[in-house]
XYZ file of C-alpha atoms in Angstrom:
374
model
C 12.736 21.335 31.628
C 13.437 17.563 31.012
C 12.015 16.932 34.635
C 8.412 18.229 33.929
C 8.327 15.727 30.633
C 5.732 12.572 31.218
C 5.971 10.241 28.986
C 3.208 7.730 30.186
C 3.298 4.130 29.691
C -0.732 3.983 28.253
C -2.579 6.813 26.083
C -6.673 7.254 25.928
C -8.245 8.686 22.698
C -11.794 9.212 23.754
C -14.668 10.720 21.947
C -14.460 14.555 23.648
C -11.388 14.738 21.535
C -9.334 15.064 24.709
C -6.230 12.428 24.931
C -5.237 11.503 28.323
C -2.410 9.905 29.779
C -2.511 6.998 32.336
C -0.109 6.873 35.158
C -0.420 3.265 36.499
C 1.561 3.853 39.698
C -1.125 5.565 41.474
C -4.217 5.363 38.571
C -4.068 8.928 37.769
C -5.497 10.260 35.057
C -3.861 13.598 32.838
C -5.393 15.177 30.088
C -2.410 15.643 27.606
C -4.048 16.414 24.828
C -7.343 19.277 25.297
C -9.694 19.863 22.444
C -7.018 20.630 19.804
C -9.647 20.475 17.159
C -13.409 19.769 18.313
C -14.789 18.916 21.642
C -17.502 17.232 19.797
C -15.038 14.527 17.487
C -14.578 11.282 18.927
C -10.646 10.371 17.971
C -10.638 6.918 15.884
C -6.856 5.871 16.312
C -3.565 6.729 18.037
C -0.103 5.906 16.646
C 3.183 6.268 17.408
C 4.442 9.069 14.387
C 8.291 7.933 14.667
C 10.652 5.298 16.370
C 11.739 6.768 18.406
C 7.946 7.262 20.300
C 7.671 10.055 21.317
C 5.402 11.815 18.562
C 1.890 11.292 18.427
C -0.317 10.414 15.178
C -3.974 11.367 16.143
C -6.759 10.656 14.008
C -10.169 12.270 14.288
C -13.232 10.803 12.909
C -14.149 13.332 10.736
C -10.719 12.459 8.684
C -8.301 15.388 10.133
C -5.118 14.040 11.289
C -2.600 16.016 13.780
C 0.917 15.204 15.521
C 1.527 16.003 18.782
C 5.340 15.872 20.155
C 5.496 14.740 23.463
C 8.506 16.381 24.474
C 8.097 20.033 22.854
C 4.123 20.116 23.593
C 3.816 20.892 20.040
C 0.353 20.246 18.104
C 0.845 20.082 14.171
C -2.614 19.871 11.887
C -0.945 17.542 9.009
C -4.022 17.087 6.587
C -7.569 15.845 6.024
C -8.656 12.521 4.777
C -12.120 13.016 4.606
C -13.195 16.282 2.110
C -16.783 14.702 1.837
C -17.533 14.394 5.244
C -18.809 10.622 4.970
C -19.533 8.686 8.209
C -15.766 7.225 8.558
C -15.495 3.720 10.776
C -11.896 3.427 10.453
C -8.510 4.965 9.373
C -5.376 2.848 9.215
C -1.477 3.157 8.091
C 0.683 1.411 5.559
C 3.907 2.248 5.069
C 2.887 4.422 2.053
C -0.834 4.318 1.766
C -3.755 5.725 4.491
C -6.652 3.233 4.196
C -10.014 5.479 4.759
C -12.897 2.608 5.551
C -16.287 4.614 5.732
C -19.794 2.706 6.043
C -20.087 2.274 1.774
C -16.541 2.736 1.007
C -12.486 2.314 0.846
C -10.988 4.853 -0.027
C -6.469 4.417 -0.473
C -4.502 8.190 -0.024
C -0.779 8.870 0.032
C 1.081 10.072 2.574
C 0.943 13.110 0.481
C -2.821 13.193 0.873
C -3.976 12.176 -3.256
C -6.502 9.656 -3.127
C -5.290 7.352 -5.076
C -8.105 4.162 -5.093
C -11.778 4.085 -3.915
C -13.958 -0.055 -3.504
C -17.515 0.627 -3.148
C -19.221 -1.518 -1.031
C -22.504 -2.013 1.233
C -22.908 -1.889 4.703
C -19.236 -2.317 6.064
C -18.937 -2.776 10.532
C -15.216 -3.140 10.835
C -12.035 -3.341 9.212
C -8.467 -5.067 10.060
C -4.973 -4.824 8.666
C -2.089 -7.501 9.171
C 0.991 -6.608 11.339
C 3.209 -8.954 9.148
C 2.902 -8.229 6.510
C 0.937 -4.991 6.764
C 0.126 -4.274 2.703
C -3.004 -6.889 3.718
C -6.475 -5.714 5.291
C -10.204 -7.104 5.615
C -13.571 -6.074 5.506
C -16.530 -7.635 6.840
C -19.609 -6.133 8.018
C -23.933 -6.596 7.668
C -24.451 -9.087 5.305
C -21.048 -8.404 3.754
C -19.134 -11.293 4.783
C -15.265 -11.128 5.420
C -12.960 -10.120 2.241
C -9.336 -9.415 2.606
C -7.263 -7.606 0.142
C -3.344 -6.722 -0.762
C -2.478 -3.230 -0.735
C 0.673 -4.110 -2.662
C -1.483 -5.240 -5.949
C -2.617 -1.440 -6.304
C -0.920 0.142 -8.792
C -2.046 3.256 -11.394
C -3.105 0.609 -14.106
C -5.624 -1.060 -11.680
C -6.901 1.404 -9.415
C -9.533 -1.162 -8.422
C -8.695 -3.735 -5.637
C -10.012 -7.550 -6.362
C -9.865 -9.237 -3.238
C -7.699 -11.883 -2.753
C -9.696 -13.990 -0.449
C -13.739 -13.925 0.191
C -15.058 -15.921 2.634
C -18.140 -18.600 1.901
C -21.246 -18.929 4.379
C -21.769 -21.932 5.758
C -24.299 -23.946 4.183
C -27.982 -23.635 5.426
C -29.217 -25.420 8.936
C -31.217 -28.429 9.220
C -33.986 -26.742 8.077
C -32.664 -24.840 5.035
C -32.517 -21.576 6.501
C -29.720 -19.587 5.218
C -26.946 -18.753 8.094
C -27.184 -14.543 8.496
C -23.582 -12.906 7.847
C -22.785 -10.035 10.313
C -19.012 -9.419 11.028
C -18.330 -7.095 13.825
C -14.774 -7.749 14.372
C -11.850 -8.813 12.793
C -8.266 -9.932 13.655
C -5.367 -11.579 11.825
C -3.810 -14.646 13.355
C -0.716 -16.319 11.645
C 0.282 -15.664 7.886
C -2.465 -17.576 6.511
C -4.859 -17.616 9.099
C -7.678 -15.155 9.859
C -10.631 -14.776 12.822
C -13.927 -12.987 12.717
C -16.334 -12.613 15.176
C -19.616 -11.831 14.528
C -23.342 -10.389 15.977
C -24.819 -13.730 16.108
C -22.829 -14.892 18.850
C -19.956 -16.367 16.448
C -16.416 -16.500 16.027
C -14.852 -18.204 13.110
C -11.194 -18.784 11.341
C -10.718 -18.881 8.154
C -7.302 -19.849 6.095
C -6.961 -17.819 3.053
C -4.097 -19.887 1.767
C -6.578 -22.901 0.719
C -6.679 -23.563 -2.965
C -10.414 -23.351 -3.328
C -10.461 -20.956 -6.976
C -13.160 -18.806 -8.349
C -12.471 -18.573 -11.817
C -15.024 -15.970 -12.599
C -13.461 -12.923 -10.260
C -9.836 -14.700 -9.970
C -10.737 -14.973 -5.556
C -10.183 -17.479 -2.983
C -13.052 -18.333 -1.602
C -13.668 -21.017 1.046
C -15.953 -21.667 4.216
C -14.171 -21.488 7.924
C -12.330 -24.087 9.328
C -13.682 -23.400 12.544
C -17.091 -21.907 13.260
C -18.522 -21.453 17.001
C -21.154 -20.525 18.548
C -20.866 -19.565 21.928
C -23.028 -20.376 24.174
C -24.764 -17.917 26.857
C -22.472 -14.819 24.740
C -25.077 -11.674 23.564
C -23.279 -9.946 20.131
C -19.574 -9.730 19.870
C -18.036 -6.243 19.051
C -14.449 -7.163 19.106
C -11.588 -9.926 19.045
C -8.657 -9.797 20.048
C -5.720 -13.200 19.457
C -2.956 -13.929 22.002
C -0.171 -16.344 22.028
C 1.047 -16.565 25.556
C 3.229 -19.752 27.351
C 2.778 -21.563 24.194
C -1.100 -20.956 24.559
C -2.936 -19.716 21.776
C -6.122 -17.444 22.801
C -8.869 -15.675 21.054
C -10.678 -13.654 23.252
C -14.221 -11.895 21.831
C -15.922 -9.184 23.712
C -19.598 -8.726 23.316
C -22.143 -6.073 24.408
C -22.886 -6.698 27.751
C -19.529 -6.992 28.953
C -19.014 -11.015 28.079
C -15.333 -12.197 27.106
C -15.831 -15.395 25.420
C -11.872 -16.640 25.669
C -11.137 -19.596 22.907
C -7.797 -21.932 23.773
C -6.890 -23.508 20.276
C -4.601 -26.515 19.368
C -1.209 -25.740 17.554
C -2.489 -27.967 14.546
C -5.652 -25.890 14.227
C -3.477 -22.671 13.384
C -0.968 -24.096 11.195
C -2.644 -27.340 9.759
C -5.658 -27.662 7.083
C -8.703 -29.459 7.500
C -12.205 -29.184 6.788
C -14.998 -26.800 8.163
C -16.359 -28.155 11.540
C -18.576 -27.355 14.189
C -18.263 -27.887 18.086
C -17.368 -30.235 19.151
C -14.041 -30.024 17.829
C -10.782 -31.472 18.611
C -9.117 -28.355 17.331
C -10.119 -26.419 20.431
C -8.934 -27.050 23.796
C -11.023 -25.072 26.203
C -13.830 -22.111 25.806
C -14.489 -19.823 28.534
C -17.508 -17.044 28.721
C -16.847 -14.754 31.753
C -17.523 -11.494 32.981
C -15.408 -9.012 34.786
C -17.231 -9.718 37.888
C -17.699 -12.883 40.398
C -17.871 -16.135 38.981
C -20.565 -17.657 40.132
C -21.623 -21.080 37.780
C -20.090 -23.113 35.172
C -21.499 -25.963 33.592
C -19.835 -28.326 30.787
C -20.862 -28.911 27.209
C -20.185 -31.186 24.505
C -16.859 -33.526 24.480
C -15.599 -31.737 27.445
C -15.676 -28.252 27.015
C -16.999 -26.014 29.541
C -18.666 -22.275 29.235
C -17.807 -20.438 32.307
C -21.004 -17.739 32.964
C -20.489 -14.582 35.381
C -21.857 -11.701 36.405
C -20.000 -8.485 36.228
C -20.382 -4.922 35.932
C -18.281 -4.307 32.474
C -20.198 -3.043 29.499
C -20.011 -2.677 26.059
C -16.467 -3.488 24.981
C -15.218 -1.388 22.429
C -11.369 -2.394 22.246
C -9.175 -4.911 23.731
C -5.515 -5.006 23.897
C -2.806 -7.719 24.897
C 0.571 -6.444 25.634
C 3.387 -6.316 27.904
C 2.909 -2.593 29.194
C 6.360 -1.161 29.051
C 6.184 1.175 32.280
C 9.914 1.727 34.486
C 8.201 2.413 37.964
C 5.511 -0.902 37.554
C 7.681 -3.884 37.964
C 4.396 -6.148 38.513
C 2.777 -4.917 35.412
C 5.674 -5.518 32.699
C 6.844 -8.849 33.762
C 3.305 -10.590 32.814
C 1.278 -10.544 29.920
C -1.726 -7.982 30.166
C -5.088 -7.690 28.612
C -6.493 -3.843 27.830
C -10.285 -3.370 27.524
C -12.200 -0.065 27.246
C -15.709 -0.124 27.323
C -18.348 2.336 27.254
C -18.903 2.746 30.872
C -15.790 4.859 30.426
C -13.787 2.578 32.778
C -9.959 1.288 31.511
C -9.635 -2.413 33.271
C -6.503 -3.932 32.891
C -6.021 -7.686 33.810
C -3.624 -10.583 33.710
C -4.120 -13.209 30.770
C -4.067 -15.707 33.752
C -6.753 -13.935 36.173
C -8.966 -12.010 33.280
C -11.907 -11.949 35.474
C -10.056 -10.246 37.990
C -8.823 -6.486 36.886
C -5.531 -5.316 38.520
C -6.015 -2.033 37.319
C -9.856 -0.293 37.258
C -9.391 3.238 36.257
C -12.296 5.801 35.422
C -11.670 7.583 32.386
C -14.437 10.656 32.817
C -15.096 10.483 28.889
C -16.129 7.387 26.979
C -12.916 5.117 25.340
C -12.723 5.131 21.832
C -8.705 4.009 21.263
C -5.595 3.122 23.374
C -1.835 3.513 21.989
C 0.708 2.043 24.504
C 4.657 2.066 24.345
């Protein structure tokens, strides 16, 4: 019995419902998981339900959330998070809490499934939540710029979250046009240090430690210390941060397949300073690439240089950085690896040293929506 158990290094959720496992040794493909609840339900996020991992936490996106033991086969409906049946973008954990994000809404349950907390909003794209700690998570979305709040400030007394941190536009061009505010992706950097990247081409950090005070709603507020825009990117729809051989990297994907990969200084993560613009001495290097052929670069201001490719990728819809923890592929788990799924329904895995260069190509049948690896 313990011979037929697989316990594979990467896990697809994809939008048939259908979680497969990915055998890197030979690129196969398994569907572990059939259509345990509705062919027709894309599955928003995979965790890991114990330490142990070996128990599955799937979450679909109409709010339904099952278990699924690896080792017995066994598939457990826990609850629902979603009576109302809104259009859900997100569901993530906290040690006590579910966080529901939905297009006009948050909405906090218990583990127990009581909604405990709801913050109405408008028009939200994307939501984040900080490994350490993990009681803090942002918002950001269509003119709904980024706003980060602490779990750990919600109590029965104040059911209604203040933010702790909203960020400030940056103030109008040279011709007075107000700067549109369209945050497609979030990701959390250092303690006090946050990225967003955004439709327009943009990616920007803020530090929501800075003493800037609005007295009238008790927030931080404060423009970005950084703000780029890349040249020869289309919209971003994700970011991912690495810190790799003392490297620090934030790599954006965009919607035709562009990875616009950002080398920063040490003192521009941990350090304070004012809002600037490229050029900046607080970035080392920007690359825009495409899983494809390289086939022209050209340099820009103060000498940093935009690298433009052609490729086949598409849409990106999740990237990953990791060591991939897999016994029987040696070459894999001694380097640093970057995970992308993308709507051509292809997994590409590459090295953070050789991105435009996948070491691992693998069709998935059904279109990516979430990846959970050991």
């Amino acid at each position: 019995m313990a011979q037929d158990i697989k316990l594979f290094p990467v896990y697809i959720g994809t939008d048939t419902g259908i979680i497969k496992g990915i055998n890197l040794k030979d690129n196969n493909v398994e569907n572990i998981v059939g259509q345990i609840h509705n062919k027709s339900i894309n599955i928003l996020k995979l965790f890991w339900a114990n330490k142990q991992k070996n128990k599955i936490l799937v979450i679909y996106k109409d709010g339904y959330l099952y278990t699924y033991d690896e080792l017995s086969k066994n598939i457990k409906n826990i609850g629902n998070l979603n009576p109302h049946n809104k259009e859900l973008i997100s569901i993530n954990r906290h040690e006590k809490f579910y966080i529901v994000c939905s297009v006009h809404d948050i909405e906090i349950w218990t583990k127990e499934f009581v909604k405990i907390a709801n913050i109405t909003f408008k028009n939200i794209s994307c939501i984040s939540q900080s490994h350490q700690p993990n009681n803090l998570f942002a918002i950001g979305g269509k003119e709904n710029d980024l706003k980060i709040y602490n779990i750990k400030y919600l109590t029965m007394k104040e059911p209604n979250l203040i933010p702790i941190f909203e960020a400030k536009n940056l103030p109008n061009d040279n011709l007075d046009v107000r700067i549109p505010v369209w945050v497609t992706g979030i990701e959390f950097i250092t303690s006090f240090k946050i990225a967003i990247c955004t439709a327009f081409r943009q990616i920007r950090i803020y530090d929501y430690n800075r003493p800037t005070f609005d007295k009238s709603n008790r927030t931080l507020r404060s423009r970005p210390l950084i703000s780029i825009e890349i040249p020869g990117a289309n919209s971003f729809s994700t970011l991912k941060y690495m810190h790799i051989h003392h490297k620090h990297l934030l790599i954006g994907g965009d919607n035709e397949g562009g990875l616009a990969i950002i080398e920063l200084k040490e003192e521009s993560l941990h350090g304070r300073g004012t809002p600037i613009k490229i050029p900046s001495n607080n970035i080392d290097k920007i690359s825009l690439l495409k899983v494809g052929k390289m086939i022209n670069h050209k340099f820009i201001a103060n000498k940093k240089y935009v690298h433009y490719a052609n490729g086949s990728l598409r849409f990106i819809t999740s990237i990953k950085a990791t060591l991939i923890n897999d016994e029987n592929e040696k070459q894999i788990k001694d380097n640093k690896n970057l995970l992308m799924l993308s709507l051509d329904r292809y997994l590409r895995i590459s090295d953070i040293n050789n991105i435009g260069t996948p070491i691992h190509q693998i069709f998935l049948k059904s279109i990516p929506t979430c990846i959970l690896i050991r």
